[in-house]
XYZ file of C-alpha atoms in Angstrom:
629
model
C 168.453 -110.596 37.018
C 170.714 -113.789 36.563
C 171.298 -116.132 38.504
C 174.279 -117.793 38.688
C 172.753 -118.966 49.483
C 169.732 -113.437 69.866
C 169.208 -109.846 69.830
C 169.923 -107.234 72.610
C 168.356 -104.923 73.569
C 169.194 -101.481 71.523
C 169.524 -98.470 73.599
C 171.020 -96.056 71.367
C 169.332 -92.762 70.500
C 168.170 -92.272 66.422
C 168.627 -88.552 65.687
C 166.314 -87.783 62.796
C 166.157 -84.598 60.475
C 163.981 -82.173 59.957
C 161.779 -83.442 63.693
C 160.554 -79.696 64.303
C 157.377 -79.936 64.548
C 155.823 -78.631 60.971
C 152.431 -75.948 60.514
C 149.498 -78.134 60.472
C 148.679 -77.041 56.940
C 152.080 -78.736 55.806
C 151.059 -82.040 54.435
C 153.013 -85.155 54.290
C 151.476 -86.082 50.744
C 153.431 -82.681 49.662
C 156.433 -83.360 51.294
C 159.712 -85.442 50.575
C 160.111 -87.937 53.005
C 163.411 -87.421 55.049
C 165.310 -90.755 55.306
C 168.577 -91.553 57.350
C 171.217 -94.291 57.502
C 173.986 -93.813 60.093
C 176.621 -95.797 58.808
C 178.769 -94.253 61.651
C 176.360 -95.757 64.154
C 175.816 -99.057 63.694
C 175.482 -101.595 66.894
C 175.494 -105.255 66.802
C 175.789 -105.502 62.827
C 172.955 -103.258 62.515
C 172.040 -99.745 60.693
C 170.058 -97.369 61.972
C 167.115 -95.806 60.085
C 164.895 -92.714 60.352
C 162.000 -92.453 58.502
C 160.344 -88.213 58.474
C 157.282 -88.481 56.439
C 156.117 -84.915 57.276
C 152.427 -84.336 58.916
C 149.601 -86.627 58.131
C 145.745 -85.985 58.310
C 144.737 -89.388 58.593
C 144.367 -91.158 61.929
C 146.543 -94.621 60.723
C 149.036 -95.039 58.353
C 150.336 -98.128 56.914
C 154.381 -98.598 56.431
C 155.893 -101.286 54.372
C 158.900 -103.171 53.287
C 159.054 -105.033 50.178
C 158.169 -108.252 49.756
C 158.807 -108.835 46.239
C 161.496 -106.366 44.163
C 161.409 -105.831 40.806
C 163.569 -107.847 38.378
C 163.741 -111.169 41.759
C 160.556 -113.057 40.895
C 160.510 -114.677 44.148
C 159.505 -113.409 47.443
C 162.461 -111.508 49.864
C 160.408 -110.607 52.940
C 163.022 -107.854 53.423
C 160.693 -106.670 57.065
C 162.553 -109.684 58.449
C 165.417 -107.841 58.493
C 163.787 -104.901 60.603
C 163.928 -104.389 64.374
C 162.864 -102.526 67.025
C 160.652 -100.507 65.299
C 159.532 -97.553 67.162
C 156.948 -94.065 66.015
C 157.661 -91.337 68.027
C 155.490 -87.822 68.258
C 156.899 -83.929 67.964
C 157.955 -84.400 71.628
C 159.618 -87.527 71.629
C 156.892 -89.426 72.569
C 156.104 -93.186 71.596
C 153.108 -93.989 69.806
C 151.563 -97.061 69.553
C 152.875 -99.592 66.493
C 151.207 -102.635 65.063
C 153.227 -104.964 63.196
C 150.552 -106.788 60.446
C 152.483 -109.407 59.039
C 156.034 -109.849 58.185
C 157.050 -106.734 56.107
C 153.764 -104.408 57.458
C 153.528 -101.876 60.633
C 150.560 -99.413 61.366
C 150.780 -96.748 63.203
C 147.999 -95.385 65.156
C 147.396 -91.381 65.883
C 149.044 -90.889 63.091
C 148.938 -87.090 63.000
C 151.018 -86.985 65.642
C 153.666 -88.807 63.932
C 156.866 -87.546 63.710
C 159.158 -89.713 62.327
C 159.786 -93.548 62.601
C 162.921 -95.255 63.792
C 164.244 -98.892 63.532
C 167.336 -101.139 62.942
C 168.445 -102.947 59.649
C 170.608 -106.276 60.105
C 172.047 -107.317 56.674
C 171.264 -110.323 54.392
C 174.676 -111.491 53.618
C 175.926 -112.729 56.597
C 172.576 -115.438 57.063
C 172.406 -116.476 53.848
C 172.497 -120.715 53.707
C 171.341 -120.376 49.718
C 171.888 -117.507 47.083
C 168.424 -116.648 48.054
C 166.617 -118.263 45.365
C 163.981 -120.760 46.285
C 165.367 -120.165 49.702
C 164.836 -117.977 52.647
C 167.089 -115.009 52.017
C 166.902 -112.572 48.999
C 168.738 -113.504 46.113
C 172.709 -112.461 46.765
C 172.303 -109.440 44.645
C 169.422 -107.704 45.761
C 170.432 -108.629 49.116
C 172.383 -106.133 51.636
C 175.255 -106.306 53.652
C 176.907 -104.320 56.842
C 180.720 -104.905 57.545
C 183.690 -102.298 59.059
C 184.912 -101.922 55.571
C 181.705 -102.853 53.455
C 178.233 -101.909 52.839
C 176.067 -102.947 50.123
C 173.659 -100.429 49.825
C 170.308 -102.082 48.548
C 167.947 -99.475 49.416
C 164.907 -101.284 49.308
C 166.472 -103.530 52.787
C 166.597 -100.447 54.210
C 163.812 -98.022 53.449
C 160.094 -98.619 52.869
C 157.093 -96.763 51.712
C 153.723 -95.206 53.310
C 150.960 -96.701 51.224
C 149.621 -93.545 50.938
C 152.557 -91.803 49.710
C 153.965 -94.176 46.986
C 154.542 -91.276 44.654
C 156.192 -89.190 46.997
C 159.400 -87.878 46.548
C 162.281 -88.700 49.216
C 165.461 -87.045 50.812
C 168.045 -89.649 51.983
C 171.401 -88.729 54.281
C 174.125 -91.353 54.273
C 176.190 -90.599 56.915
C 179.524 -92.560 56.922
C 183.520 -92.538 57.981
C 185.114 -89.580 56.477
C 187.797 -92.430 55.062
C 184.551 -94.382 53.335
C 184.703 -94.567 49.452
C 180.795 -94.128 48.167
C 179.554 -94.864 44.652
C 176.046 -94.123 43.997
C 174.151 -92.968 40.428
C 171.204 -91.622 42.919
C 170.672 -87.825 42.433
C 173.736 -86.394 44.568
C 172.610 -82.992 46.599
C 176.315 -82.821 48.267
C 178.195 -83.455 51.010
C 179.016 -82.197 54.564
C 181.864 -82.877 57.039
C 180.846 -83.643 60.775
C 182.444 -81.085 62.614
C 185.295 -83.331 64.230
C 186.146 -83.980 60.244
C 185.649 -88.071 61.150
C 182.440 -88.419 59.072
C 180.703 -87.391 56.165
C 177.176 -87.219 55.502
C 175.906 -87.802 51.750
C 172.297 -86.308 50.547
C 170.536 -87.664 47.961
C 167.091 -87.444 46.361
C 164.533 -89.585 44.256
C 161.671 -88.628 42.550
C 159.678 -91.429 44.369
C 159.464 -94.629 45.688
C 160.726 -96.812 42.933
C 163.966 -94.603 42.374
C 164.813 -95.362 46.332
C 164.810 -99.122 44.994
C 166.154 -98.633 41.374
C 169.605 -97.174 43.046
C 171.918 -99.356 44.743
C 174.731 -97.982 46.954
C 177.869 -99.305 47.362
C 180.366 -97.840 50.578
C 183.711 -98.401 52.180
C 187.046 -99.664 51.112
C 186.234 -99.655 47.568
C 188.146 -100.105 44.489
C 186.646 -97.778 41.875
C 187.570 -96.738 38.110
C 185.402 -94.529 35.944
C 185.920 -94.784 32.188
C 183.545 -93.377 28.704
C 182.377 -95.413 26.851
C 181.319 -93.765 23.932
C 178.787 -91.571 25.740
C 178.344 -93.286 28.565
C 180.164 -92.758 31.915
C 180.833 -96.326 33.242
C 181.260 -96.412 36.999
C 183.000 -99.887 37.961
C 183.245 -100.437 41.705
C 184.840 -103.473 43.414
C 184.845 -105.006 46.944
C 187.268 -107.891 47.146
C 188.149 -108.561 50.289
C 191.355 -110.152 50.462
C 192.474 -107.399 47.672
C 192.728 -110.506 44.873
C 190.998 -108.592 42.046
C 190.678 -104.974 41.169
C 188.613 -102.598 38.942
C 191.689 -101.586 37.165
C 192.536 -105.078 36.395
C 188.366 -106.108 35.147
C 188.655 -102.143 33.137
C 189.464 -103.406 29.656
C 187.190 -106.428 30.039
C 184.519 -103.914 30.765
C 185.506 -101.670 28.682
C 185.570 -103.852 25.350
C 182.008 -105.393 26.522
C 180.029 -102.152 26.860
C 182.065 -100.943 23.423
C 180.558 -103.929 21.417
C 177.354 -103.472 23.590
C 176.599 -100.203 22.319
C 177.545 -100.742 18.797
C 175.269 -103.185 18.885
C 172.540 -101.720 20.159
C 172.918 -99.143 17.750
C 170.396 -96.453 18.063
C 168.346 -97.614 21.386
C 168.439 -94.506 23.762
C 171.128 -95.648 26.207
C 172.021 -94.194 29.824
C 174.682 -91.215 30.322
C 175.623 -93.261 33.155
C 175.858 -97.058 34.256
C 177.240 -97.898 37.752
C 178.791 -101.679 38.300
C 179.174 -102.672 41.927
C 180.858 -105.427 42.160
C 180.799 -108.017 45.557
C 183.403 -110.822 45.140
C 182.321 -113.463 47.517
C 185.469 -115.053 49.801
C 183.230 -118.444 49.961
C 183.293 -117.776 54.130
C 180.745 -118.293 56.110
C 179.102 -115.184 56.322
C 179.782 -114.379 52.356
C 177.028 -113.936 49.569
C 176.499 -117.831 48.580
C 174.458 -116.278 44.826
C 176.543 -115.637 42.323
C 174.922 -113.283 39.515
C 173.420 -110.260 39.128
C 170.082 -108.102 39.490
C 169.583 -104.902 36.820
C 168.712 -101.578 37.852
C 167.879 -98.627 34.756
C 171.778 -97.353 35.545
C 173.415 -100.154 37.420
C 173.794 -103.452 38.198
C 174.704 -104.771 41.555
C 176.913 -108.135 40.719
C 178.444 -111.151 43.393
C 181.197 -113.537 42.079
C 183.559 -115.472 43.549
C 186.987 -114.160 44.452
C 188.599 -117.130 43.947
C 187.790 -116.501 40.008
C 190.933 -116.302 38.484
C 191.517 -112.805 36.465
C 190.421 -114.820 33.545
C 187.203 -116.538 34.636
C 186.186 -113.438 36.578
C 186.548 -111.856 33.298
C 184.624 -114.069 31.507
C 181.918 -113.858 34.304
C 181.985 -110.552 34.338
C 181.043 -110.901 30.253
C 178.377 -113.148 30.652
C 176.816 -111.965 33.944
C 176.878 -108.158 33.517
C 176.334 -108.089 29.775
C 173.181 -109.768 30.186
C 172.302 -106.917 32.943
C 173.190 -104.197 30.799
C 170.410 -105.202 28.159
C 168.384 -104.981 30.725
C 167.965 -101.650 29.477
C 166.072 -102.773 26.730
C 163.238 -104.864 28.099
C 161.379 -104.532 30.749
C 163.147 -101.283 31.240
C 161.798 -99.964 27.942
C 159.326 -102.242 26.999
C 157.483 -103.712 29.658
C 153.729 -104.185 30.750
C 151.620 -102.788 33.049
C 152.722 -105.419 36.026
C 156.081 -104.221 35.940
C 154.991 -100.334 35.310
C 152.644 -100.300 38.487
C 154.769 -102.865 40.537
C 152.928 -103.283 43.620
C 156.131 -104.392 46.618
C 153.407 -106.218 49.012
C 151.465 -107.911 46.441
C 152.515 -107.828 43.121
C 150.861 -109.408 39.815
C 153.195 -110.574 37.012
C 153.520 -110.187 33.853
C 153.036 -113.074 31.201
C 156.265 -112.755 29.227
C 159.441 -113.481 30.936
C 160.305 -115.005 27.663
C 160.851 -111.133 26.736
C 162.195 -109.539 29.835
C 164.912 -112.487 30.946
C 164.926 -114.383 27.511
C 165.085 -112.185 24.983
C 167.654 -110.214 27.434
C 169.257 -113.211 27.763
C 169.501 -113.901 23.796
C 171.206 -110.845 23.052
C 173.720 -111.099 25.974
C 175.021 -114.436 24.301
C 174.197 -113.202 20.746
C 176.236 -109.924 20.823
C 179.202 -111.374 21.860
C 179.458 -113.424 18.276
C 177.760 -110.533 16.481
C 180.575 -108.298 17.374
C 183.669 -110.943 17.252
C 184.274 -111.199 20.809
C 183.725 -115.159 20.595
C 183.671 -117.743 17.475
C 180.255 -119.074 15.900
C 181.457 -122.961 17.838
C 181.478 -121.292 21.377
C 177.880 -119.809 20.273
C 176.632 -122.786 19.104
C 178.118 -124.489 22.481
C 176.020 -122.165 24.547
C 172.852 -123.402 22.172
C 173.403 -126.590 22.492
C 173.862 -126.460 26.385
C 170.366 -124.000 26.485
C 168.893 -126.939 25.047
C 170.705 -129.830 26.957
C 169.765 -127.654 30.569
C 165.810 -126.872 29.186
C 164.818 -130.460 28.993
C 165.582 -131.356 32.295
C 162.768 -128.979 33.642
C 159.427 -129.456 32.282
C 159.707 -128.862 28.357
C 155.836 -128.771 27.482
C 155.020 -125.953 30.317
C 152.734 -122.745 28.800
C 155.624 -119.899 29.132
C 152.983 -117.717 29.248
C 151.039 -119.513 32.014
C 154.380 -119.919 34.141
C 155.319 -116.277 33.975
C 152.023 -114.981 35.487
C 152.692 -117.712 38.163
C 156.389 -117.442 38.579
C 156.140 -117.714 42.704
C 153.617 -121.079 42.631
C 154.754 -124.710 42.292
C 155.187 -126.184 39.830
C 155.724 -122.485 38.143
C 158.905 -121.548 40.775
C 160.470 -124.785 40.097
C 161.073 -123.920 36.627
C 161.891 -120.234 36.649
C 165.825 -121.160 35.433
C 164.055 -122.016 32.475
C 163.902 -118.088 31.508
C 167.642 -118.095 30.896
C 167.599 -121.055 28.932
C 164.589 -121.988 26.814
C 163.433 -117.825 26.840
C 166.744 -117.120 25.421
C 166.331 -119.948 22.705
C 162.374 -118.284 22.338
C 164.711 -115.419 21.256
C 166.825 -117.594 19.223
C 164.288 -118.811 17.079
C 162.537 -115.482 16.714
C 165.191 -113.971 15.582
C 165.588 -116.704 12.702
C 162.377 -116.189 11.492
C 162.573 -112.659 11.373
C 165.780 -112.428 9.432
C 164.351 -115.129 6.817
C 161.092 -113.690 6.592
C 162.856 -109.878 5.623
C 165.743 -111.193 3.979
C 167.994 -110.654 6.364
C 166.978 -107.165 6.733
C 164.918 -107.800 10.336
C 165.597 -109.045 13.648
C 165.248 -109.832 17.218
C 166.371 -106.542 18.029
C 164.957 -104.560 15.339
C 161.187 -105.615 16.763
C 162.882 -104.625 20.052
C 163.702 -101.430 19.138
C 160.164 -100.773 17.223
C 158.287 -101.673 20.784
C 160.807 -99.503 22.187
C 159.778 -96.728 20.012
C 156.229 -97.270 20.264
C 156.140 -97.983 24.154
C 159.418 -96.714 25.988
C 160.466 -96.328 30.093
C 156.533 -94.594 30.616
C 153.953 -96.417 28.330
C 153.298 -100.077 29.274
C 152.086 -102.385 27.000
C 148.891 -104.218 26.909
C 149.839 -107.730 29.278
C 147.180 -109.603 27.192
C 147.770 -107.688 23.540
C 151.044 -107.984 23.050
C 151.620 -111.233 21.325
C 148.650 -110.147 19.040
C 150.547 -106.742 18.176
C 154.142 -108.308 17.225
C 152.736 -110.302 14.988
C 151.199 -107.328 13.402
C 154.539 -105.926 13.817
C 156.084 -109.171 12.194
C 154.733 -112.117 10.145
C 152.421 -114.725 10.382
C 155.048 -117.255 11.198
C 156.568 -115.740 14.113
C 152.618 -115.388 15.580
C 152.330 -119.076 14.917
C 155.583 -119.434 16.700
C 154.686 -117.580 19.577
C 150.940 -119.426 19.714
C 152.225 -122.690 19.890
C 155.483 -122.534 21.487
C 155.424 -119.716 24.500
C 151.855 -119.556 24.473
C 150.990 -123.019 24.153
C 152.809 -125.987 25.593
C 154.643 -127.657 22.698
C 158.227 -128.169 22.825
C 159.870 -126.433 20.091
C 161.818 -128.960 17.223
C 165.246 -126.757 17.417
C 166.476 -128.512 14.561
C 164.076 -127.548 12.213
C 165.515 -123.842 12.715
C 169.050 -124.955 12.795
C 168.457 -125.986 9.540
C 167.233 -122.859 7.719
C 171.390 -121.663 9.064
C 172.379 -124.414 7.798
C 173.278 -126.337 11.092
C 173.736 -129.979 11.916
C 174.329 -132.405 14.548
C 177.932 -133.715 14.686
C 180.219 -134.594 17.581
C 182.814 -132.460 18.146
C 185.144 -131.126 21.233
C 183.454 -128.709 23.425
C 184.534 -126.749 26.295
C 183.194 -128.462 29.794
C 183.422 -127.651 33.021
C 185.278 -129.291 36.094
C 182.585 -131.322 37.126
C 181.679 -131.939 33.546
C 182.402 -134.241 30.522
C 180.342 -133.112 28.254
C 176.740 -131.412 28.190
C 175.616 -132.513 32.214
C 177.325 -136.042 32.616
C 178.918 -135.575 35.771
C 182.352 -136.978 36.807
C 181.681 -138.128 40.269
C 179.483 -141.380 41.578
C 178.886 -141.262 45.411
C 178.753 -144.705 48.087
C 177.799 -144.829 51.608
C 181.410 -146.817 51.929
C 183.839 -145.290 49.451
C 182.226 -141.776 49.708
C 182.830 -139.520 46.399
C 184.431 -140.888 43.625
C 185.663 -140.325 40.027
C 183.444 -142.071 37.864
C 184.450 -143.790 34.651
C 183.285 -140.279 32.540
C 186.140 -138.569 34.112
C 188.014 -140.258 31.872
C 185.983 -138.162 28.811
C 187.214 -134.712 30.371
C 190.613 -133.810 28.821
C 192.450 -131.702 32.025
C 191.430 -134.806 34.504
C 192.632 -137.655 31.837
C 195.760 -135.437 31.228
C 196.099 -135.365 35.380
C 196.033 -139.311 35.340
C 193.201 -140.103 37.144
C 191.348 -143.203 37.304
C 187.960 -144.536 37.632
C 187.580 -144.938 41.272
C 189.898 -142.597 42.360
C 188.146 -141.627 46.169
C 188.666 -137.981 46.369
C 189.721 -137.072 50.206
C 190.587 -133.470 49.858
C 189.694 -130.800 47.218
C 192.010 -128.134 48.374
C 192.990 -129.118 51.264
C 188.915 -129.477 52.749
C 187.664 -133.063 53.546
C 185.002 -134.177 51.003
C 181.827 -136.387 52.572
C 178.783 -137.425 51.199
C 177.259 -134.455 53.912
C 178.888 -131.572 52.336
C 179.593 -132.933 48.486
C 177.197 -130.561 47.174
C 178.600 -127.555 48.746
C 182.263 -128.796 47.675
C 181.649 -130.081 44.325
C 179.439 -126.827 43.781
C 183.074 -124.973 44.688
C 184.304 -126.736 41.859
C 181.323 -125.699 39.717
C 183.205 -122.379 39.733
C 186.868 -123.272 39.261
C 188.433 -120.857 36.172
C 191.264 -122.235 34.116
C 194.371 -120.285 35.560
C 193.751 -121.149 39.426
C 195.988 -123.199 41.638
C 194.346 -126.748 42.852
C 195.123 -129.981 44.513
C 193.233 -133.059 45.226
C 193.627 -135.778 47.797
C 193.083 -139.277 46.496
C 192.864 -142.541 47.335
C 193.493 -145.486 44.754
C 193.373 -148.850 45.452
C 194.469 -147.885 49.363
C 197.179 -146.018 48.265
C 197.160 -141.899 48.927
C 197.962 -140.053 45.849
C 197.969 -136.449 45.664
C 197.345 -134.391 42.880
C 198.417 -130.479 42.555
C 199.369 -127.741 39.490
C 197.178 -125.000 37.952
C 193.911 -126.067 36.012
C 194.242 -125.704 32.531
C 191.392 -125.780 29.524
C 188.974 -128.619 29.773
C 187.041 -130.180 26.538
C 185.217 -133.311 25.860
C 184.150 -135.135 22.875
C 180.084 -133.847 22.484
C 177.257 -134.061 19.788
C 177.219 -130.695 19.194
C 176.245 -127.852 16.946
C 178.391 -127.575 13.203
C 178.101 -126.031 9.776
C 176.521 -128.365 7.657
C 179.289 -128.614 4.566
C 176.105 -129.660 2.073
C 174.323 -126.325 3.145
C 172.523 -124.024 0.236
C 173.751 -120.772 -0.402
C 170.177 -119.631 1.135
C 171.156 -120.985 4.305
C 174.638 -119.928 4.279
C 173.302 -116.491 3.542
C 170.842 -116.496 6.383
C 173.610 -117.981 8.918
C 175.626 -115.024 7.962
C 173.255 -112.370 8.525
C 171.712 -113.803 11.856
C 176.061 -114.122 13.056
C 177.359 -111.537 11.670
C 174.502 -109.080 9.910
């Protein structure tokens, strides 16, 4: 994952397969379990469900919806999403249903239990946050039910029996005939209602955790399929007010997976890997998280359609790229948390600096490795890793925070993963290429745990640190003892300067809101409301707009900005791409002046990551092979 926020009453009848009433001697733990969606049936923004689980023995049974997914690390309570839940018997019959907590219902008499029914309302269209550290799933692992648009997490939709985890499961889809549907879930075929106005899609899983590992996406899609190499790539797009299409994002996607693969090299790779792509129109029943969440084949991905072609580009780069290595770890090499995932309660695993770090290493990494970007805009991104990890708690046991990733103070400093993990990686990876000559690597020990592991052998939670550095070298044990381990913040430059790096200002790329690493442009007063602060001045596009230090900003694009929504606005601006259209309503010294045009490329003067022109050949040597092998 990466991150980048009353009811009537429901009267309609749920048709569910298979309902005959089965021999006694046919056993549900035997059986697939027949699910439904009715896509063509929806009422009040909501899907209907049928759940067939066969015949049971027992006299209870216990059904579930996640709590926690796989790859979120914070809790989604997707059975709030679930109403009207109803068990009904071979005649039709209701039995009695208990619902346990949020996310649990037993049913009682269960071996006269047919099948279950119940409603789904979507994620999307509540969200106040992207979902993390607030009440709704995280954007991408969310769901979301519109005329023209459904975002097919599975796991909002159906749950699991406890005692039939392993089962395997039949799913129907049925949807308008006119419906574009991308899914890399096991496709058993299709068949046409007999008025021709809907279709109904089967599909099947080997068990539970396939149901969740295969997103869906349905409706007015935009869809291109393209090799790469060996692998299909399935890019699907909702956008919906038609400003960005897959055809357009192709090459972008194209020339990513390309150097993807070729740098991954050997690692076993999927024959297929599906991209659905939601681009958020910032209303107010849009996504509000922009990133991603990784699946073995897929990703499911929210950005913001007001991205221009270039920035969605670039988002797309940094966003899915970092999904797509996902493939390596914890999809290969994970432990025995993520192996035996338990939805309800889960137990996590201890290295997060591995799963989202590492991942998040080689999603920056590759892009230098393989030319896309030039060793300054890598050492940027360092230098901004850095700049971003000590404003959350710098001396925190990564260890000790991964196992506790949903408890305070742990939660609070999950972002972390993306930024001080990845530099975990960083530094690994310079040790490993000095320590071998150059001849080792981040992703070499990757690859030798993938060997030695893979998708169906879980490693040892509590071994592992022990066996890479009897994979590796003493120095990269010490490493990992003292600085993910143990609490002690890691001295960056002492690594920078086996590359033969240095400190020197120079101009970096910055952001809208930006001059510069985090200085923000804008100071806030109860009076004067938002205003452009003297570091404006240190951002090149708003200097070459003319602004001025004090400049109240009325308007940004046309909508008022208060001290009550600022954070929502300026957030907005968070995401401006060089390209779009903009204008800003100011006032300066009581005068209104209004400023308008496209936003171009915006740098400020930074201490920031350079070659060091006094450097040995050693270090120029190792800087070479950890850039460019």
């Amino acid at each position: 994952m990466k991150n980048y926020l009353a009811v009537l009453g429901l009267s309609v009848i749920l048709v569910g397969c298979g309902s005959a009433k089965p021999k006694v001697d046919d056993l549900a733990v035997n059986n697939p379990i027949e699910t439904a969606l009715d896509l063509t049936a929806v009422v009040d923004d909501k899907v209907p469900v049928t759940i067939n689980p066969g015949r049971f023995t027992t006299e209870m049974v216990t059904y579930r919806l996640p709590r926690v997914v796989q790859g979120t690390y914070s809790v989604s309570d997707f059975g709030k999403y679930i109403e009207g839940m109803k068990a009904l018997d071979y005649k039709g019959n209701e039995l009695e249903v208990t619902k346990v907590d949020t996310n649990t219902w037993t049913v009682a008499d269960a071996t006269n239990l047919d099948k279950l029914t119940y409603y789904v309302n979507d994620t999307f269209d509540i969200e106040s946050t992207g979902g993390i550290g607030g009440e709704n799933p995280f954007s991408p692992a969310g769901t979301n039910i519109e005329e023209d648009n459904y975002v097919l997490n599975l796991h909002g939709f159906i749950g699991y029996f406890d005692s039939l985890k392993n089962n395997q499961y039949a799913l129907d889809v049925t949807a308008p005939a006119t419906f574009v549907r991308t899914s890399a879930l096991e496709d058993r075929g299709m068949k046409s209602s007999a008025d021709g106005k809907s279709i109904t899609s089967s599909y099947f899983a080997q068990r539970y955790f396939e149901i969740t590992d295969n997103p869906m996406m349905y409706g007015k899609l935009d869809v291109e399929e393209f090799m790469v190499g060996d692998i299909k790539i399935v890019l699907s797009v909702y956008s919906p007010n038609k400003v960005h299409t897959a055809a357009s994002q192709k090459e972008t996607v194209y020339k990513m997976m390309q150097a993807q693969k070729k740098y991954l090299g050997d690692i076993n790779s999927t024959a297929r890997y599906d991209i659905y792509l939601y681009l958020s129109d910032g209303s107010d029943t849009a996504p509000k998280g922009m990133g991603a969440l990784e699946h073995h084949t897929s990703t499911v991905v929210v950005l913001p359609e007001s991205s221009s072609k270039e920035g969605l580009a670039a988002s797309i780069i940094d966003v899915v790229a970092h999904e797509f290595f996902h493939i390596v770890t914890p999809l290969s090499v994970h432990s025995e948390d993520v192996h035996y995932f338990d939805y309800n309660k889960p137990t996590f695993s201890k290295h997060l600096w591995m799963y989202e770090g590492v991942t998040e290493y080689f999603a920056q990494h590759f892009q230098v490795y393989e030319g896309l970007i030039e060793p300054t805009d890598f050492y940027n991104t360092i230098m901004t890793k850095i700049a971003t990890s000590k404003n959350l708690d710098d001396a925190m046991s990564f260890t000790v925070m991964s196992e506790n990733v949903l408890e305070e103070p742990y939660a609070h400093n999950y972002y972390n993963v993306y930024m001080k993990g990845a530099l975990i990686g960083m530094c690994i990876d310079i040790l490993m290429r000095k320590e071998s000559d150059g001849n080792r690597s981040m992703l070499s020990l990757m690859k030798e745990l993938s060997a030695k592991y893979g998708k169906e052998k879980p490693f040892d939670d509590d071994k592992i640190i022990a066996e890479i550095t009897e994979m590796t070298y003493p120095t990269v044990g010490e490493f990992l003892k003292t600085h993910v381990e143990g609490d002690v913040p890691i001295n960056y430059n002492a690594f920078f300067e086996m590359v033969g790096l240095t400190m020197g200002e120079t101009e970096v790329p910055t952001n809208y809101i930006f001059a510069g690493g985090q200085n923000i442009i804008f100071d806030g007063d109860p009076n004067k409301g938002i205003f452009f602060s003297p570091m404006a001045l240190q951002n090149s596009f708003w200097a070459s707009q003319g602004v001025q230090a004090g400049d109240i900003i009325k308007k940004v694009n046309g909508k008022d900005l208060t001290l009550e929504n600022a954070q929502q606005v300026i957030g907005g601006m968070y995401g401006w791409q060089e390209g779009q259209e903009y204008s800003l309503d100011l006032e300066r010294n009581g005068e209104a002046v209004v400023l308008k045009g496209t936003l171009g490329k915006a740098t400020a003067k930074s201490e920031s990551l350079v070659e060091d022109e006094n450097a040995t050949e050693a270090q120029k040597a190792l800087r070479q092979a950890w850039l460019k092998g």
